[in-house]
Coordinates of C-alpha atoms and ligand atoms in Angstrom, one line a residue:
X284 CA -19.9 -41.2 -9.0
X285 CA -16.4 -39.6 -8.2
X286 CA -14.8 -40.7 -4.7
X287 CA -13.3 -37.2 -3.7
X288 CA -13.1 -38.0 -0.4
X289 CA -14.6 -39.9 2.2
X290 CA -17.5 -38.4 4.3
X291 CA -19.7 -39.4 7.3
X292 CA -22.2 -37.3 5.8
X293 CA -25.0 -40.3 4.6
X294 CA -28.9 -40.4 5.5
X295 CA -27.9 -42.6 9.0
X296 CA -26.2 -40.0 11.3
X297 CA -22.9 -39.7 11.1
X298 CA -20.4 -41.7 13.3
X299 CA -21.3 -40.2 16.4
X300 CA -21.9 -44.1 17.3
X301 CA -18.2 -44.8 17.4
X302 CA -18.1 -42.5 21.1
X303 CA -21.0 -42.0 23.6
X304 CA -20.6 -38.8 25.2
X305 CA -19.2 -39.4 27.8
X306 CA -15.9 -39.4 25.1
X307 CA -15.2 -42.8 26.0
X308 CA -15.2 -45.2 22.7
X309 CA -18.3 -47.3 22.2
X310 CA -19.3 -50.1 19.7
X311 CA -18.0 -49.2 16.2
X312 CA -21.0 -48.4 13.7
X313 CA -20.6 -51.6 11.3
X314 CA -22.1 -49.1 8.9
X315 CA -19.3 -47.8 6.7
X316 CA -19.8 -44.7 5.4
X317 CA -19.2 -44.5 2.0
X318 CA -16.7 -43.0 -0.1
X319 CA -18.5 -42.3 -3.0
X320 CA -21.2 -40.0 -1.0
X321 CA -19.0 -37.2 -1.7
X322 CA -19.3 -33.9 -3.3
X323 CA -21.6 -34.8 -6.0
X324 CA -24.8 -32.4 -6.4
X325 CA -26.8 -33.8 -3.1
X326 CA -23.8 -33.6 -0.7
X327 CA -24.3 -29.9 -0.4
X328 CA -27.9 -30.5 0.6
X329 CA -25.9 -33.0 3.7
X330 CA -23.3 -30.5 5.0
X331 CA -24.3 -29.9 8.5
X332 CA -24.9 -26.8 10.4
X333 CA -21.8 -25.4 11.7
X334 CA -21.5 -22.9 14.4
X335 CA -18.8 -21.3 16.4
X336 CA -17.8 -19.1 19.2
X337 CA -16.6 -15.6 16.8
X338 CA -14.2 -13.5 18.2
X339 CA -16.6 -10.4 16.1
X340 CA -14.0 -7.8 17.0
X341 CA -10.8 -6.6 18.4
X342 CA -11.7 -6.7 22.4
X343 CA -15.3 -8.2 22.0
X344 CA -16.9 -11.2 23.9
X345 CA -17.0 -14.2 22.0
X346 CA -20.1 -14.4 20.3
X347 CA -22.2 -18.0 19.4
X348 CA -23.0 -17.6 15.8
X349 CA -23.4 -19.7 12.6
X350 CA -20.0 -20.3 10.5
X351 CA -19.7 -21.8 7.4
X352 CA -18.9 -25.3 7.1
X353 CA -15.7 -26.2 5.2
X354 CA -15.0 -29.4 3.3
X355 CA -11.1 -31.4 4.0
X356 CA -8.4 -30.3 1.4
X357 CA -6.3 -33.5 0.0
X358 CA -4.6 -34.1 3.3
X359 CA -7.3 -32.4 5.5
X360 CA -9.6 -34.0 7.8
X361 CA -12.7 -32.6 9.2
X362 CA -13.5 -33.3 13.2
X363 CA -16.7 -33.4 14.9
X364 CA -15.6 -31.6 17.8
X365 CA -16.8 -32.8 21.5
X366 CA -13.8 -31.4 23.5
X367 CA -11.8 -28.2 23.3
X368 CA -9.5 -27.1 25.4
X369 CA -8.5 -23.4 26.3
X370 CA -5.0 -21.9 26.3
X371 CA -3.4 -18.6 27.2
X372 CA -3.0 -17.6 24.1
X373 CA -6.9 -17.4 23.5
X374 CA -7.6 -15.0 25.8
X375 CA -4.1 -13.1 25.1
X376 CA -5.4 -12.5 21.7
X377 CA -8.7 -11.3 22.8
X378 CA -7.6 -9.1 25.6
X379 CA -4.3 -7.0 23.5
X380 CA -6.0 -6.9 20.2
X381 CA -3.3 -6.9 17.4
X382 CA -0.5 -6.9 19.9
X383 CA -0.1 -10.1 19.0
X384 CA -1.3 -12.7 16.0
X385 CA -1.6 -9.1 14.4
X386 CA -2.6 -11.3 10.7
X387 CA -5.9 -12.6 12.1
X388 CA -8.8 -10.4 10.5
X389 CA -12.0 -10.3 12.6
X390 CA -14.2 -12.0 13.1
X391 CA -12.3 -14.6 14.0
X392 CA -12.1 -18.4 15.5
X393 CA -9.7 -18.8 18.0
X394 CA -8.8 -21.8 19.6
X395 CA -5.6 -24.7 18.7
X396 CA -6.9 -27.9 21.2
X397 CA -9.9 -30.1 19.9
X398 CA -11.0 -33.6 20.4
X399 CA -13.2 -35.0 18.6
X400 CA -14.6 -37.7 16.2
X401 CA -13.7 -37.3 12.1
X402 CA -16.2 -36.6 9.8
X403 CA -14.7 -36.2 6.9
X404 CA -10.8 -37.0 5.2
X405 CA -9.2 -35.7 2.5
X406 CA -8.6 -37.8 -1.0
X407 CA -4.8 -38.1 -0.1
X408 CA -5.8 -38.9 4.1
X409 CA -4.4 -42.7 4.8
X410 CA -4.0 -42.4 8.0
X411 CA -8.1 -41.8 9.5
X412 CA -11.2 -42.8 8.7
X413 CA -14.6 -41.5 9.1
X414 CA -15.8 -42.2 12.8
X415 CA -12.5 -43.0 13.9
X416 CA -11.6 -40.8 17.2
X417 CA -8.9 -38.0 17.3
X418 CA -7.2 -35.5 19.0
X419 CA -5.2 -32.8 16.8
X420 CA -3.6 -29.0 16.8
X421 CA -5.9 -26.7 14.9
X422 CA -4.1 -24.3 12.7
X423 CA -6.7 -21.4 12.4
X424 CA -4.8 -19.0 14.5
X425 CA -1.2 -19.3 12.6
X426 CA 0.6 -17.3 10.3
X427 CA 1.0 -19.9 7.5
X428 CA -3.3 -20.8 8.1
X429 CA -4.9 -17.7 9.3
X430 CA -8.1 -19.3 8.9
X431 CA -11.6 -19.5 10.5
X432 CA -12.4 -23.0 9.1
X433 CA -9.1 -24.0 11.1
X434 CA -9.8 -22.8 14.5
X435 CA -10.7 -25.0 17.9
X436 CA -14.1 -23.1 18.6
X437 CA -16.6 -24.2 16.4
X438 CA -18.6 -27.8 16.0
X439 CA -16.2 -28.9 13.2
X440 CA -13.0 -28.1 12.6
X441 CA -10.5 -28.8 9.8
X442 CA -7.0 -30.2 10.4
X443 CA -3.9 -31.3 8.7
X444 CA -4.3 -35.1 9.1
X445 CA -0.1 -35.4 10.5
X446 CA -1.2 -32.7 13.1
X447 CA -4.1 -34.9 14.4
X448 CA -3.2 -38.3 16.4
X449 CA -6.0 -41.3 17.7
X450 CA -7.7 -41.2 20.7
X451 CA -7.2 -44.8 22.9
X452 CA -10.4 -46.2 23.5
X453 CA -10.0 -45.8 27.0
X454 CA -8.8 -42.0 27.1
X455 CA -12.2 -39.5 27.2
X456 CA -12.5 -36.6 24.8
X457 CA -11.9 -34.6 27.5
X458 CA -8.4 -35.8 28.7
X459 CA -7.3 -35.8 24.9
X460 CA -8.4 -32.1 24.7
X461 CA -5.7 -31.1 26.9
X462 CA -2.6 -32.4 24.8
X463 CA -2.0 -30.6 21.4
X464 CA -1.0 -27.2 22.1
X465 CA 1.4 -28.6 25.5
X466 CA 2.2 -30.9 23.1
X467 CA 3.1 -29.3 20.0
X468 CA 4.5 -25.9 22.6
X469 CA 7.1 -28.7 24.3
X470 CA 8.0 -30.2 21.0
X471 CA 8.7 -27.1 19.6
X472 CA 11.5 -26.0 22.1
X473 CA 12.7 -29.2 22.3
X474 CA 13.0 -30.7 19.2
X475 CA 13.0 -28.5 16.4
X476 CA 16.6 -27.8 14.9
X477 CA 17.2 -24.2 15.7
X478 CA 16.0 -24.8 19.4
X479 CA 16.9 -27.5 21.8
X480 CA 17.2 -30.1 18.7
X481 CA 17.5 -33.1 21.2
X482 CA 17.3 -36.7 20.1
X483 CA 13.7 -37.4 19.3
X484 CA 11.1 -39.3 21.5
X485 CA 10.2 -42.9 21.6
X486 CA 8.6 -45.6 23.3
X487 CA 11.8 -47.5 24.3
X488 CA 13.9 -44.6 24.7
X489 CA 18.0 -44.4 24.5
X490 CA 19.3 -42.7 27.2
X491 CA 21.7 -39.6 26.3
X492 CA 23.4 -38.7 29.9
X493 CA 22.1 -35.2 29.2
X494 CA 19.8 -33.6 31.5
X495 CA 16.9 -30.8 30.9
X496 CA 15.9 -28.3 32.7
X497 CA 12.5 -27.2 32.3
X498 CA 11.3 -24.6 34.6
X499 CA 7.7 -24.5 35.2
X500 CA 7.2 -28.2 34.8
X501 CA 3.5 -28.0 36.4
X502 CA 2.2 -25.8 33.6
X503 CA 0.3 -27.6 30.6
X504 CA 3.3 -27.0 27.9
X505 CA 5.7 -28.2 31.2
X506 CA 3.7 -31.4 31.7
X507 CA 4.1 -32.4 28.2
X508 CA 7.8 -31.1 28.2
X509 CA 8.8 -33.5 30.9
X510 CA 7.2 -36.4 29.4
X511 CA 8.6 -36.0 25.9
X512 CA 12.2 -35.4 27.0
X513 CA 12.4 -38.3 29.5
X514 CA 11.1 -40.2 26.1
X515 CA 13.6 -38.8 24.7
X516 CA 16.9 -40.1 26.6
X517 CA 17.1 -37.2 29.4
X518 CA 17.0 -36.7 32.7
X519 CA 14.2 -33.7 33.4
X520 CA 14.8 -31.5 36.6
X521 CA 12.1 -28.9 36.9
X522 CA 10.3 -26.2 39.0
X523 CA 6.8 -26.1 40.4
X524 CA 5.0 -25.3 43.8
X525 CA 5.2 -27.8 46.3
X526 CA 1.1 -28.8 45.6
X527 CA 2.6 -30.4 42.4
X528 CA 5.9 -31.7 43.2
X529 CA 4.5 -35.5 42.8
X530 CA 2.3 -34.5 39.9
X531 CA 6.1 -33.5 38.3
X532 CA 7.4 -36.6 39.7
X533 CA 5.1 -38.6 38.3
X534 CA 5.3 -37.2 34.7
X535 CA 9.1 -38.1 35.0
X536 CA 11.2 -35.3 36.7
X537 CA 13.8 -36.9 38.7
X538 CA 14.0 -33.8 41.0
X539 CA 12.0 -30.3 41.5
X540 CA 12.1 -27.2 43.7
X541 CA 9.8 -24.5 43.9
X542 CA 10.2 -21.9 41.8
X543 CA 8.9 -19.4 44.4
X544 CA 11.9 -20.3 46.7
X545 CA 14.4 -17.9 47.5
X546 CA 17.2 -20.0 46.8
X547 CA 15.8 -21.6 43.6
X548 CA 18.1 -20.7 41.4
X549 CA 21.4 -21.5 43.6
X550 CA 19.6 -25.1 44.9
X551 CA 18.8 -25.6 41.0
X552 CA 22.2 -25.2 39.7
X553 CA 23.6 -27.7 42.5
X554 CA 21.2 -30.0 41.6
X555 CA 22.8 -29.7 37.9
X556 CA 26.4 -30.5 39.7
X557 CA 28.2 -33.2 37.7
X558 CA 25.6 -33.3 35.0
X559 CA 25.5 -32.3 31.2
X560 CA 22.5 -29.6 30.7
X561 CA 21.0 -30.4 27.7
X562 CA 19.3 -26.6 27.6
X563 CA 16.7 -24.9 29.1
X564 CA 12.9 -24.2 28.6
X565 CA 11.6 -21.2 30.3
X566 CA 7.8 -21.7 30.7
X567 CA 6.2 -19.1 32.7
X568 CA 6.3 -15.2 33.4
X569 CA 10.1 -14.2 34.5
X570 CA 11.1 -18.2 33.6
X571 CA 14.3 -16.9 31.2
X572 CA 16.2 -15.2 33.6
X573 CA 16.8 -17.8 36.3
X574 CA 17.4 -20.2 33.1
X575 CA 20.0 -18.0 31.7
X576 CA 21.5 -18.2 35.4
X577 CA 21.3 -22.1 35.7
X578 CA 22.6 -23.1 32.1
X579 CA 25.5 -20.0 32.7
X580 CA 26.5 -21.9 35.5
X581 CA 26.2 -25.4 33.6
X582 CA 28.4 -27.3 31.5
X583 CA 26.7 -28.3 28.3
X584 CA 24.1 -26.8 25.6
X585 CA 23.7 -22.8 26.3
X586 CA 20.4 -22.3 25.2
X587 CA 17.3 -21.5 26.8
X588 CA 14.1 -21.5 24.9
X589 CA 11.6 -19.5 26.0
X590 CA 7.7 -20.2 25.7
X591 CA 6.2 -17.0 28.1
X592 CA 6.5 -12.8 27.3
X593 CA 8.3 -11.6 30.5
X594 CA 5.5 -9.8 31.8
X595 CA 2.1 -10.7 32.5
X596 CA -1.3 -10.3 30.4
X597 CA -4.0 -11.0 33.3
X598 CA -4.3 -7.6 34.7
X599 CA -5.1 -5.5 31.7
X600 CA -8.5 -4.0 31.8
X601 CA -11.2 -6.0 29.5
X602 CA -12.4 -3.8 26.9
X603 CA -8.7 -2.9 25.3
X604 CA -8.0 0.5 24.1
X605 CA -5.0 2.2 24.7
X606 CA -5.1 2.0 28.9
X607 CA -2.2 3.8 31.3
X608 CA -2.3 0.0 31.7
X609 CA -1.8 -1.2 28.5
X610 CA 1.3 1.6 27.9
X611 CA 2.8 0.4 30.9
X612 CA 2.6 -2.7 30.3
X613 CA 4.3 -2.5 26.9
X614 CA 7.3 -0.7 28.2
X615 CA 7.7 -3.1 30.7
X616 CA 7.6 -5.6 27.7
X617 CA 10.3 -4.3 26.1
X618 CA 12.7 -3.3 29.3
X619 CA 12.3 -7.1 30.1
X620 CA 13.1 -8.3 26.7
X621 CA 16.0 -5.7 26.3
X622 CA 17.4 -6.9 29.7
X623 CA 17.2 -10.7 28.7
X624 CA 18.9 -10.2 25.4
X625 CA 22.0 -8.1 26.9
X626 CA 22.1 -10.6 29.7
X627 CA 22.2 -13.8 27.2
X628 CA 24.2 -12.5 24.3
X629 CA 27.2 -11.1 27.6
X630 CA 26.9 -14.8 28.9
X631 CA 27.0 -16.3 25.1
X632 CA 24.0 -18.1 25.9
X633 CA 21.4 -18.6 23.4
X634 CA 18.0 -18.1 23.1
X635 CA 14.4 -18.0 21.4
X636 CA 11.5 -17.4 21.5
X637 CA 9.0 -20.3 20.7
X638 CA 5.8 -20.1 18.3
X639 CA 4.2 -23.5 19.1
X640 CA 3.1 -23.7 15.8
X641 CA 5.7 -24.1 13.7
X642 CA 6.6 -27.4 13.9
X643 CA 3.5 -28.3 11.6
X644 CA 5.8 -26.1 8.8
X645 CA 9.1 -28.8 9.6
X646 CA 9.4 -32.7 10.3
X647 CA 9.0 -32.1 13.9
X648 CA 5.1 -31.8 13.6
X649 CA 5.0 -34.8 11.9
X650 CA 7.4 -37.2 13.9
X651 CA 5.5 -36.0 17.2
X652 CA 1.9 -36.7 16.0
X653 CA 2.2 -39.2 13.3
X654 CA 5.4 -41.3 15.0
X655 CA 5.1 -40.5 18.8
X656 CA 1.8 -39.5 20.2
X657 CA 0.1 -42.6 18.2
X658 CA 1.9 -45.3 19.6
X659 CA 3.0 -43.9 22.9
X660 CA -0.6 -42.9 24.2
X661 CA -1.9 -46.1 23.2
X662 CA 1.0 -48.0 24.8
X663 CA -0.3 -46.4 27.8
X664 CA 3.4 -44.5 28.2
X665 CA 2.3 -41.2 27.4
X666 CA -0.7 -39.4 29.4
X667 CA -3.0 -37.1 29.1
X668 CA -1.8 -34.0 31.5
X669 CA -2.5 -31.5 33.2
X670 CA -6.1 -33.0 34.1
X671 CA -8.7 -31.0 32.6
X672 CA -11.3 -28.7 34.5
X673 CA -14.1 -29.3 32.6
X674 CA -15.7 -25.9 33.0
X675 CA -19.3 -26.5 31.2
X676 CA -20.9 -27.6 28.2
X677 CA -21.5 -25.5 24.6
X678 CA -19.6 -23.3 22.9
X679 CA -20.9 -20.4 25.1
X680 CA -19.2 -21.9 28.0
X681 CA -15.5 -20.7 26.5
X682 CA -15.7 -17.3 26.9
X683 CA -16.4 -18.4 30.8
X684 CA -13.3 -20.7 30.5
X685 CA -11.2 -17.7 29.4
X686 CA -12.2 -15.7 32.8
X687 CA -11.4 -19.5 34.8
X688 CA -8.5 -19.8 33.1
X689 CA -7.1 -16.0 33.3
X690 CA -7.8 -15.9 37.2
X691 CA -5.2 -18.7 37.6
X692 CA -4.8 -22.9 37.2
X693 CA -2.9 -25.4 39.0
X694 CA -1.9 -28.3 37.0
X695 CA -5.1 -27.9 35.5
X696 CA -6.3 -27.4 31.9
X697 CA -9.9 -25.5 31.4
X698 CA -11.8 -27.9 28.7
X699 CA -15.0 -27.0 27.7
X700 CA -17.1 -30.1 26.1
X701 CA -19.4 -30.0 22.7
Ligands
NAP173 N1 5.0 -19.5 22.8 C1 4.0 -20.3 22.5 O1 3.7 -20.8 21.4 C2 3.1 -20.8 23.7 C3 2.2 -21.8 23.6 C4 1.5 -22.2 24.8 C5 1.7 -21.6 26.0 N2 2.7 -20.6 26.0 C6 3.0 -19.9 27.3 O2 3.5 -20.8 28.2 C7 3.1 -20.5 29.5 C8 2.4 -21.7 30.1 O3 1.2 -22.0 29.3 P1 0.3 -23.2 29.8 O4 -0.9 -23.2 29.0 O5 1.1 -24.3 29.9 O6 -0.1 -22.6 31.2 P2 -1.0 -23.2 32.4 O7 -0.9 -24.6 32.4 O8 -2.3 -22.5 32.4 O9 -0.1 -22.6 33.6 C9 -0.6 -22.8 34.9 C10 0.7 -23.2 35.7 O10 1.6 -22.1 35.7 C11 2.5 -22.3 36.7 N3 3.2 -21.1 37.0 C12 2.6 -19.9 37.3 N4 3.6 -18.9 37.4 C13 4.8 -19.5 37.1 C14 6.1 -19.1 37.0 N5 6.4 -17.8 37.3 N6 7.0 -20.0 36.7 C15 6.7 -21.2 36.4 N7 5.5 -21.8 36.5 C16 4.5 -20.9 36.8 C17 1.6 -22.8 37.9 O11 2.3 -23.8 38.6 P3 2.1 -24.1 40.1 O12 0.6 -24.3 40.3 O13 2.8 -25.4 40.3 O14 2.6 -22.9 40.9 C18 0.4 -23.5 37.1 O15 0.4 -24.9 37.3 C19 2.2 -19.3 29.4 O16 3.0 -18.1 29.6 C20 1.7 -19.3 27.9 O17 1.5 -18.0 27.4 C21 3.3 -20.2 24.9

């Protein structure tokens, strides 16, 4: 029989013996599963029943329904999920219709974070075997994707194998849900060549002498920010409320003030006094404009990279449709960006806005899941942050985590488990 790839798809049960649910590893099956039980005639017959939480249409609930199941291309592998994770982006998407991700057809799986145990690897896949326990970016929802098979909602999901990284055995599924879009968001801004481009991270850092600001440090995307440029060689000063100025401290930030303070901006750039910036990233609503003031007033690296839209998504009406809320809205949009733009090109300050997707298109995607994340989360240097808020169990539990998650979080990321 051909070996196409390996699959945990045999008579025993699949691999679920290498976690208990709780997400925390257990005894490894001894039972390997094979790699000739691949696609021959039976294996259809073995292809378990997916299902996923649809986006149907633009505006609609999430809907529970079957989806097909999708076998790993050569360097695809296929997860089990029992984690996912829910981001802003999710329920942007569902809320402004084709304002933005305006390629996705309908219906839909949204979704980038999953956790969960691999089921199946790709011919040309070295790096994971069936059973073995991952976290990992799904693709479903990008440009270069655009593919149901590829989103976080569903039972199983397909990655790219370098946009996947192991689990620790002591780390649950839900902790690793939390990391890959913060993760890949942070790495995007900071590392990629025509943003930040600092040094790369590792686990025994070289310092640089340079110092980042990252405002809005508390946030999932800050959390990881901090963590990978202080692994990188830099000094991170940030911004968060005063609930999570130890959480901040903790991930690595030297100093913090609250962003909410009236004299933010002026305490921020006196903080930078003597110091190299090594650029900005703007996480948050209204995050660019007090960057652009602290870099302007900064020796070092103009540029501020920007993860957030200037105004804010949570108040549109549900439902869609062209709202007095939804026009206003867009015009505010575009005032704000107009106003940044003038603002940055007048100071010579550069800027960009971030898609936290593309570093799986560029070596960036690679170095931070294949290199980094592997070794530094099981070295224990890395964490899992902001904590998750497990907010219930089955796929019909994310269109609730959307309304948790759109009414506000603290240094908290809404996970829902599988
Ligand atoms: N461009 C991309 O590809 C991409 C990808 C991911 C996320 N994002 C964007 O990045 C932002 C953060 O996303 P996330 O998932 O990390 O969010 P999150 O963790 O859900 O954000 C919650 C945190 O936001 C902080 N916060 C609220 N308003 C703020 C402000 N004006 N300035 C700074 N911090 C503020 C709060 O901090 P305190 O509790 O300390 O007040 C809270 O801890 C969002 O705007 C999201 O849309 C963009």
């Amino acid at each position: 029989m051909t070996a196409y790839h390996q699959t945990g798809f045999g008579e025993q049960r699949p691999v679920s013996n290498s976690a208990n649910h709780s997400g925390l590893a257990g005894p490894v099956d001894p039972r390997p599963f094979s790699q000739s039980s691949a696609i021959d005639g039976s294996r259809m017959s073995r292809v378990p029943d997916n299902e996923a939480a649809w986006l149907p249409a633009k505006h609609a609930k999430l809907e529970v329904k079957a989806a097909s199941y999708r076998s790993p291309g050569k360097n695809e592998i296929v997860v089990k999920n029992h984690a996912v994770a829910v981001n802003p982006v999710d329920w942007f998407k569902q809320l402004t219709g084709n304002l933005m991700f305006s390629w996705i057809k309908y219906p839909s799986i949204l979704g980038s974070d999953v956790a969960g145990e691999v089921v199946e690897v790709g011919e040309a896949v070295s790096r994971f075997s069936v059973g073995d326990r991952v976290l990992g970016h799904a693709l479903g929802m990008s440009k270069e994707r655009n593919t149901p098979a590829e989103g976080a909602f569903q039972a199983y999901t397909v990655l790219l194998d370098y946009m996947a990284a192991p689990i620790p055995n002591a780390m649950s599924y839900e902790s690793a849900a939390v990391l890959p879009l913060g993760v890949s968001t942070a790495a995007c801004g900071l590392f990629q060549k025509d943003y930040l481009a600092l040094q790369h991270p590792s686990i025994s850092p070289k310092p640089t002498g340079k110092t980042l600001l990252v405002w809005g440090g508390s946030t999932s995307v800050g959390s990881n920010a901090i963590q990978l440029a202080v692994a990188a060689g830099y000094e991170v000063i940030t911004t968060a409320s005063p609930r999570n100025f130890d959480y901040v401290r903790r991930l690595g930030a030297s100093q913090v003030f609250d962003y909410n303070g009236k004299t933010v901006v002026w305490d921020v750039i006196k903080a930078f006094n003597g110091k190299t910036v090594a650029g900005a990233l703007a996480i948050g609503k209204g995050s660019a404009e007090p960057c652009l003031d602290v870099v302007h007033a900064c020796q070092g690296n103009k540029f501020v990279a920007m993860t957030s839209a200037p105004v804010a998504f949570e108040g549109l009406p549900d439902g869609g449709g062209m709202s007095l809320q939804f026009i206003a809205l867009i015009a505010r949009l575009v005032r704000a960006n107009a106003s940044l733009v003038l603002k940055a090109r007048m100071r010579r300050i550069r800027t960009k806005f971030i898609f936290g997707d593309s570093l799986a298109n560029n070596e960036v995607g690679r170095m931070i899941y294949v290199d980094f994340l592997s070794k530094a989360l099981a070295d224990g240097r890395y964490v899992a942050a902001p904590e998750p808020s497990i907010v219930g169990h089955g796929l019909g539990c994310i269109q609730v985590g959307f309304g948790v998650q759109r009414r506000g979080m603290s240094a908290r990321k809404v996970v829902v488990t599988l």
